[in-house]
């Protein structure tokens, strides 16, 4: 066996080549430091910080997902089992990546002379463990929990916890350290499991999806059949698939321009159906819980009002956050279909028809999500009762909708343009992330400060964003039409 | 008079965006294919076969030169032209969430002329599981699906990028039989890349060997076999190391013995060598694989010198048949 | 009958397929297995049986036709002609000459003189003719 230092160096350099991971690391460090600084409790600063932290956390989750993915990438292929001394340095590096933010929080917290370094460490260790184990948990569940947490953080009484901990600093620190150690042990176990992946594990499928070639496909297929993903599943899933099949079976009778939209919508529909189903489940659980927690000093007002309160919170949050994010995902849609595109572009259609219909399909998805979520939110009265009088409320709602729609168009357009070139993932994520944050800030500012700002700036903002979005989409049409597929 | 359905003229392709550091994958391809021809495109991995085919279909834009397919610019094919072309990519990609049958129906819906009985027959023959999700198909089955999709509209021009690479020998032979049935209709043209030379020898009427981005050897299959021969010399005395024979693809000398691969065999050369070196000369027929190796090994080594050229008469002098192009960088 | 004729085609041989068919027809005719008036199997049959391109088979048949070995009969196919009707092809003589030249050269290397070589050629010819005559008698 070669010396451990030499192998360790080799492993580190592998991880360093993934710019996504390196950049993610920077974001994670920034986010952890921000989490330690006392967040201002009111005013515009909070409005700006909140979306920023949201994107930091998204980054963090993407990053640790990346680590998990990279880990599987390293351990799944046959060479992991064959190369001498392969696993040990890989495990060490993964554990190192896990421990860095934890250690950083501990050190920062101590240095700032805070009284609860143990509790802080516990929080970050818990977050890191959650994200490193993320790939074993359905992403919808994580996202749902996260949405739920943000939506109900006010209600669950989290603000009571710090005071509780501050009253008992010694216990809190000891307990925190114990929790952190427990989390680290779970993470270690997770990493060990990763390092011993065999073809029998359903997880083995994941990294090979992106690996072209026959052998990968064969393994993938084996795993797919083992997990029975194609034939079994919950009854609801099977019924959805059956309904989808019936829909597909009729598709031949559609006209040509509608047909080309089919695979695009289909792909999106399958993905969204899963996530939405999970979100609904999470919402059903968290909704009543949140309302219950909120009314801890009063008797619960009954099941229906409690449920409605929870649904309102969720709908408000979903309508605010989901459309801009969906627009970014949809804007990336064409790029995600590069492989099928090579085949589809040889269907008897002109290039223009093809590209336009694809863009229309993805834009329809983005706009559809926007319309649906906002309709739900308005339907359940999530935007609040007309406090400023009916006419003022209606006008401000329309302005909000316009602003929100403009953000969707803008995000979709800029992503569609950026992804034409197979440029660095990180750069695209950065720009779209910045746009998303800006959208959220804009929308939150508007929602909170209607009477102060007036209509004019909002209308100008909506026009500018929407106009730029349309220009971007126009440009994307040309770029995608001329794009090579090799 | 057959008409050309495919013309590549001065086709170059570079993947580098930097105009000063062009690294050409294709360095000037000239290829004309007449209607009814079955052209086999041979080449090592990375020789640019796929790139050439992709440039021909508008999936890649040529850096220089032009491809004309069915009288249209390859980069900008009309819907009508596309409905007359069939293409099987090296790696067939489809929609994992659809059933194989749904993918076929979906694709069929785009073509004005679609021969469903033919598709049914092919699926039956190749035992394609129609009610299976694409995600669960094996590599071979996926390839088969790709082939069925490319044949369903009975294209006039069929372009296949290593169509049989992931098929087992039985399935490969079945595919070849289908291909033979297709080309029995002389209006059909097939261009396919492969490195399985034995398949080519059964179906191809013409062979083009791609090497370092240019067509290294191009000719009718029968003509090539008639004229590319290897001579084995067993001389009485050791042969000079720099023995050169005009038109030789490869010369290997080992003491008094030598083997010479000729691009343009002529029986008179045998007599000349026999007399000049007082040697036993036997002529060996070469199959495509041996030719392929000869072309690549010759071009990889030093160019043959012209010393001793006066010992042998020029081989081309009394040959009126057109000479296969040998182009070595 | 023609249906019994099967060509042994080796696509991966260095000899082009069309030439393999031509050579085998010549051999079958010379060996008496194909007689004047017999029909060659159809292009489609040959191509199917050997899994080769029908164009190659029809190329072989066309060359046999122009060499005067067979004639095309409308609606029936290719019919073998009587040997007297066809001229001795120059090309076949040239090919034979090449074969002989190599043998002669080897003979010289082995130190045989003109008479010895001549005697061997005569012997071989006599033996071959006798064998052919015997085969015909047995039929």
Short mmCIF file of N, CA, C and O in Angstrom, two decimals, chain A residues 97-170:
data_model
loop_
_atom_site.label_atom_id
_atom_site.label_comp_id
_atom_site.label_asym_id
_atom_site.label_seq_id
_atom_site.Cartn_x
_atom_site.Cartn_y
_atom_site.Cartn_z
N UNK A 97 -14.70 17.08 5.87
CA UNK A 97 -15.62 18.08 5.32
C UNK A 97 -16.79 18.28 6.29
O UNK A 97 -17.27 19.39 6.48
N UNK A 98 -17.21 17.19 6.89
CA UNK A 98 -18.32 17.28 7.84
C UNK A 98 -17.92 18.08 9.07
O UNK A 98 -18.68 18.89 9.59
N UNK A 99 -16.70 17.84 9.55
CA UNK A 99 -16.29 18.42 10.83
C UNK A 99 -15.91 19.89 10.74
O UNK A 99 -16.00 20.61 11.73
N UNK A 100 -15.49 20.34 9.56
CA UNK A 100 -15.00 21.72 9.45
C UNK A 100 -16.03 22.76 9.92
O UNK A 100 -15.75 23.55 10.81
N UNK A 101 -17.26 22.76 9.37
CA UNK A 101 -18.23 23.77 9.85
C UNK A 101 -18.53 23.62 11.33
O UNK A 101 -18.68 24.63 12.04
N UNK A 102 -18.59 22.37 11.80
CA UNK A 102 -18.90 22.14 13.21
C UNK A 102 -17.82 22.77 14.08
O UNK A 102 -18.11 23.53 15.02
N UNK A 103 -16.57 22.48 13.74
CA UNK A 103 -15.45 23.01 14.51
C UNK A 103 -15.44 24.53 14.43
O UNK A 103 -15.20 25.23 15.42
N UNK A 104 -15.75 25.04 13.22
CA UNK A 104 -15.75 26.49 13.03
C UNK A 104 -16.75 27.18 13.94
O UNK A 104 -16.45 28.21 14.56
N UNK A 105 -17.93 26.60 14.03
CA UNK A 105 -18.96 27.18 14.87
C UNK A 105 -18.51 27.16 16.32
O UNK A 105 -18.63 28.16 17.04
N UNK A 106 -17.96 26.04 16.74
CA UNK A 106 -17.51 25.90 18.12
C UNK A 106 -16.48 26.98 18.45
O UNK A 106 -16.59 27.70 19.45
N UNK A 107 -15.50 27.11 17.56
CA UNK A 107 -14.41 28.08 17.79
C UNK A 107 -14.95 29.50 17.79
O UNK A 107 -14.66 30.29 18.69
N UNK A 108 -15.78 29.85 16.77
CA UNK A 108 -16.31 31.21 16.67
C UNK A 108 -17.13 31.54 17.91
O UNK A 108 -17.02 32.63 18.48
N UNK A 109 -17.93 30.59 18.28
CA UNK A 109 -18.81 30.82 19.42
C UNK A 109 -18.00 31.07 20.69
O UNK A 109 -18.32 31.98 21.46
N UNK A 110 -16.96 30.26 20.90
CA UNK A 110 -16.11 30.44 22.07
C UNK A 110 -15.41 31.80 22.00
O UNK A 110 -15.35 32.54 22.99
N UNK A 111 -14.88 32.12 20.81
CA UNK A 111 -14.11 33.35 20.66
C UNK A 111 -14.97 34.58 20.90
O UNK A 111 -14.52 35.59 21.42
N UNK A 112 -16.24 34.50 20.49
CA UNK A 112 -17.13 35.64 20.70
C UNK A 112 -17.63 35.71 22.13
O UNK A 112 -18.45 36.56 22.46
N UNK A 113 -17.14 34.78 22.94
CA UNK A 113 -17.46 34.80 24.36
C UNK A 113 -18.92 34.54 24.63
O UNK A 113 -19.48 35.04 25.60
N UNK A 114 -19.55 33.78 23.74
CA UNK A 114 -20.96 33.48 23.98
C UNK A 114 -21.08 32.39 25.03
O UNK A 114 -20.19 31.57 25.20
N UNK A 115 -22.23 32.39 25.65
CA UNK A 115 -22.37 31.49 26.78
C UNK A 115 -22.81 30.10 26.39
O UNK A 115 -22.80 29.20 27.21
N UNK A 116 -23.21 29.91 25.11
CA UNK A 116 -23.75 28.61 24.74
C UNK A 116 -23.01 27.95 23.56
O UNK A 116 -23.64 27.57 22.57
N UNK A 117 -21.68 27.85 23.60
CA UNK A 117 -20.99 27.23 22.46
C UNK A 117 -21.46 25.80 22.22
O UNK A 117 -21.59 25.36 21.05
N UNK A 118 -21.76 25.08 23.27
CA UNK A 118 -22.20 23.68 23.12
C UNK A 118 -23.49 23.58 22.35
O UNK A 118 -23.63 22.76 21.44
N UNK A 119 -24.44 24.45 22.67
CA UNK A 119 -25.73 24.42 22.00
C UNK A 119 -25.57 24.79 20.53
O UNK A 119 -26.17 24.17 19.65
N UNK A 120 -24.76 25.80 20.26
CA UNK A 120 -24.50 26.19 18.87
C UNK A 120 -23.94 25.03 18.08
O UNK A 120 -24.34 24.75 16.95
N UNK A 121 -22.97 24.36 18.69
CA UNK A 121 -22.35 23.22 18.01
C UNK A 121 -23.38 22.15 17.72
O UNK A 121 -23.38 21.54 16.64
N UNK A 122 -24.26 21.92 18.69
CA UNK A 122 -25.29 20.91 18.49
C UNK A 122 -26.15 21.24 17.28
O UNK A 122 -26.46 20.37 16.45
N UNK A 123 -26.52 22.53 17.15
CA UNK A 123 -27.38 22.93 16.03
C UNK A 123 -26.69 22.67 14.70
O UNK A 123 -27.26 22.05 13.79
N UNK A 124 -25.45 23.13 14.59
CA UNK A 124 -24.76 22.97 13.30
C UNK A 124 -24.50 21.49 13.01
O UNK A 124 -24.65 21.03 11.88
N UNK A 125 -24.16 20.72 14.05
CA UNK A 125 -23.91 19.29 13.84
C UNK A 125 -25.18 18.60 13.37
O UNK A 125 -25.15 17.75 12.48
N UNK A 126 -26.30 19.02 13.97
CA UNK A 126 -27.57 18.44 13.56
C UNK A 126 -27.87 18.76 12.09
O UNK A 126 -28.23 17.89 11.31
N UNK A 127 -27.68 20.02 11.72
CA UNK A 127 -27.92 20.45 10.34
C UNK A 127 -27.03 19.68 9.37
O UNK A 127 -27.48 19.19 8.33
N UNK A 128 -25.76 19.58 9.74
CA UNK A 128 -24.81 18.90 8.85
C UNK A 128 -25.16 17.42 8.70
O UNK A 128 -25.08 16.86 7.61
N UNK A 129 -25.57 16.80 9.80
CA UNK A 129 -25.93 15.39 9.72
C UNK A 129 -27.15 15.21 8.85
O UNK A 129 -27.21 14.31 8.02
N UNK A 130 -28.09 16.12 9.04
CA UNK A 130 -29.30 16.06 8.23
C UNK A 130 -28.95 16.13 6.75
O UNK A 130 -29.46 15.37 5.92
N UNK A 131 -28.05 17.04 6.42
CA UNK A 131 -27.76 17.22 5.00
C UNK A 131 -26.87 16.11 4.45
O UNK A 131 -26.98 15.74 3.30
N UNK A 132 -25.99 15.58 5.29
CA UNK A 132 -25.11 14.53 4.77
C UNK A 132 -25.88 13.24 4.58
O UNK A 132 -25.58 12.41 3.73
N UNK A 133 -26.95 13.09 5.38
CA UNK A 133 -27.79 11.92 5.21
C UNK A 133 -28.89 12.20 4.20
O UNK A 133 -29.74 11.35 3.95
N UNK A 134 -28.83 13.40 3.62
CA UNK A 134 -29.94 13.87 2.80
C UNK A 134 -30.31 12.90 1.69
O UNK A 134 -31.49 12.70 1.41
N UNK A 135 -29.32 12.28 1.08
CA UNK A 135 -29.63 11.48 -0.10
C UNK A 135 -30.46 10.25 0.26
O UNK A 135 -31.07 9.65 -0.61
N UNK A 136 -30.46 9.85 1.54
CA UNK A 136 -31.28 8.70 1.89
C UNK A 136 -32.71 9.12 2.19
O UNK A 136 -33.60 8.31 2.24
N UNK A 137 -32.90 10.43 2.40
CA UNK A 137 -34.24 10.94 2.68
C UNK A 137 -34.77 11.57 1.40
O UNK A 137 -34.04 12.27 0.72
N UNK A 138 -36.03 11.35 1.06
CA UNK A 138 -36.56 11.99 -0.15
C UNK A 138 -36.42 13.49 -0.05
O UNK A 138 -36.70 14.09 1.00
N UNK A 139 -35.99 14.11 -1.15
CA UNK A 139 -35.70 15.55 -1.11
C UNK A 139 -36.96 16.35 -0.81
O UNK A 139 -36.91 17.39 -0.18
N UNK A 140 -38.11 15.83 -1.27
CA UNK A 140 -39.37 16.52 -1.01
C UNK A 140 -39.62 16.66 0.47
O UNK A 140 -40.10 17.70 0.94
N UNK A 141 -39.27 15.61 1.21
CA UNK A 141 -39.50 15.61 2.66
C UNK A 141 -38.65 16.70 3.32
O UNK A 141 -39.12 17.45 4.17
N UNK A 142 -37.38 16.75 2.88
CA UNK A 142 -36.48 17.76 3.45
C UNK A 142 -37.00 19.15 3.16
O UNK A 142 -37.12 20.00 4.04
N UNK A 143 -37.35 19.35 1.88
CA UNK A 143 -37.83 20.66 1.45
C UNK A 143 -39.10 21.00 2.22
O UNK A 143 -39.27 22.13 2.70
N UNK A 144 -39.96 20.02 2.36
CA UNK A 144 -41.24 20.22 3.04
C UNK A 144 -41.01 20.58 4.50
O UNK A 144 -41.60 21.54 5.02
N UNK A 145 -40.12 19.83 5.15
CA UNK A 145 -39.82 20.10 6.55
C UNK A 145 -39.27 21.50 6.69
O UNK A 145 -39.64 22.26 7.59
N UNK A 146 -38.41 21.83 5.74
CA UNK A 146 -37.79 23.14 5.78
C UNK A 146 -38.82 24.24 5.61
O UNK A 146 -38.86 25.19 6.39
N UNK A 147 -39.68 24.07 4.59
CA UNK A 147 -40.75 25.05 4.37
C UNK A 147 -41.59 25.16 5.65
O UNK A 147 -41.91 26.25 6.11
N UNK A 148 -41.92 24.00 6.15
CA UNK A 148 -42.77 23.96 7.34
C UNK A 148 -42.12 24.69 8.49
O UNK A 148 -42.74 25.51 9.18
N UNK A 149 -40.83 24.42 8.67
CA UNK A 149 -40.10 25.02 9.77
C UNK A 149 -40.11 26.55 9.64
O UNK A 149 -40.42 27.27 10.58
N UNK A 150 -39.81 27.02 8.42
CA UNK A 150 -39.76 28.46 8.22
C UNK A 150 -41.14 29.07 8.41
O UNK A 150 -41.30 30.10 9.05
N UNK A 151 -42.15 28.36 7.86
CA UNK A 151 -43.50 28.92 7.92
C UNK A 151 -44.01 29.01 9.35
O UNK A 151 -44.76 29.92 9.68
N UNK A 152 -43.59 28.06 10.18
CA UNK A 152 -44.18 28.00 11.51
C UNK A 152 -43.21 28.31 12.64
O UNK A 152 -43.51 28.08 13.79
N UNK A 153 -42.04 28.82 12.26
CA UNK A 153 -41.04 29.05 13.30
C UNK A 153 -41.58 30.00 14.38
O UNK A 153 -41.25 29.87 15.55
N UNK A 154 -42.46 30.90 13.94
CA UNK A 154 -43.05 31.82 14.91
C UNK A 154 -43.95 31.09 15.89
O UNK A 154 -44.05 31.45 17.05
N UNK A 155 -44.63 30.08 15.38
CA UNK A 155 -45.68 29.43 16.15
C UNK A 155 -45.13 28.36 17.09
O UNK A 155 -45.71 28.06 18.11
N UNK A 156 -44.07 27.71 16.67
CA UNK A 156 -43.63 26.53 17.41
C UNK A 156 -43.04 26.93 18.75
O UNK A 156 -42.85 26.12 19.62
N UNK A 157 -42.76 28.19 18.90
CA UNK A 157 -42.26 28.66 20.18
C UNK A 157 -40.77 28.52 20.30
O UNK A 157 -40.22 28.36 21.38
N UNK A 158 -40.11 28.56 19.13
CA UNK A 158 -38.65 28.43 19.14
C UNK A 158 -38.01 29.58 19.89
O UNK A 158 -36.97 29.45 20.52
N UNK A 159 -38.72 30.74 19.84
CA UNK A 159 -38.15 31.91 20.50
C UNK A 159 -38.07 31.73 22.02
O UNK A 159 -37.35 32.44 22.71
N UNK A 160 -38.82 30.75 22.51
CA UNK A 160 -38.77 30.48 23.95
C UNK A 160 -37.52 29.69 24.32
O UNK A 160 -37.05 29.73 25.45
N UNK A 161 -37.04 28.90 23.38
CA UNK A 161 -35.94 27.98 23.68
C UNK A 161 -34.67 28.70 24.15
O UNK A 161 -34.09 28.32 25.16
N UNK A 162 -34.21 29.75 23.41
CA UNK A 162 -32.96 30.40 23.83
C UNK A 162 -32.98 30.82 25.30
O UNK A 162 -32.01 30.59 26.01
N UNK A 163 -34.15 31.40 25.72
CA UNK A 163 -34.23 31.86 27.10
C UNK A 163 -34.08 30.69 28.08
O UNK A 163 -33.33 30.76 29.06
N UNK A 164 -34.74 29.58 27.69
CA UNK A 164 -34.68 28.36 28.48
C UNK A 164 -33.23 27.91 28.63
O UNK A 164 -32.76 27.57 29.72
N UNK A 165 -32.52 27.92 27.47
CA UNK A 165 -31.13 27.46 27.47
C UNK A 165 -30.25 28.41 28.27
O UNK A 165 -29.39 27.98 29.04
N UNK A 166 -30.51 29.74 28.08
CA UNK A 166 -29.68 30.73 28.77
C UNK A 166 -29.82 30.62 30.29
O UNK A 166 -28.89 30.90 31.03
N UNK A 167 -30.98 30.18 30.70
CA UNK A 167 -31.19 30.02 32.14
C UNK A 167 -30.37 28.87 32.70
O UNK A 167 -30.05 28.83 33.87
N UNK A 168 -30.08 27.90 31.87
CA UNK A 168 -29.34 26.73 32.33
C UNK A 168 -28.15 26.48 31.41
O UNK A 168 -28.14 25.49 30.67
N UNK A 169 -27.17 27.38 31.40
CA UNK A 169 -26.08 27.28 30.42
C UNK A 169 -25.27 26.00 30.55
O UNK A 169 -24.89 25.40 29.55
N UNK A 170 -25.00 25.55 31.76
CA UNK A 170 -24.16 24.38 31.94
C UNK A 170 -24.81 23.14 31.32
O UNK A 170 -24.22 22.45 30.47
#
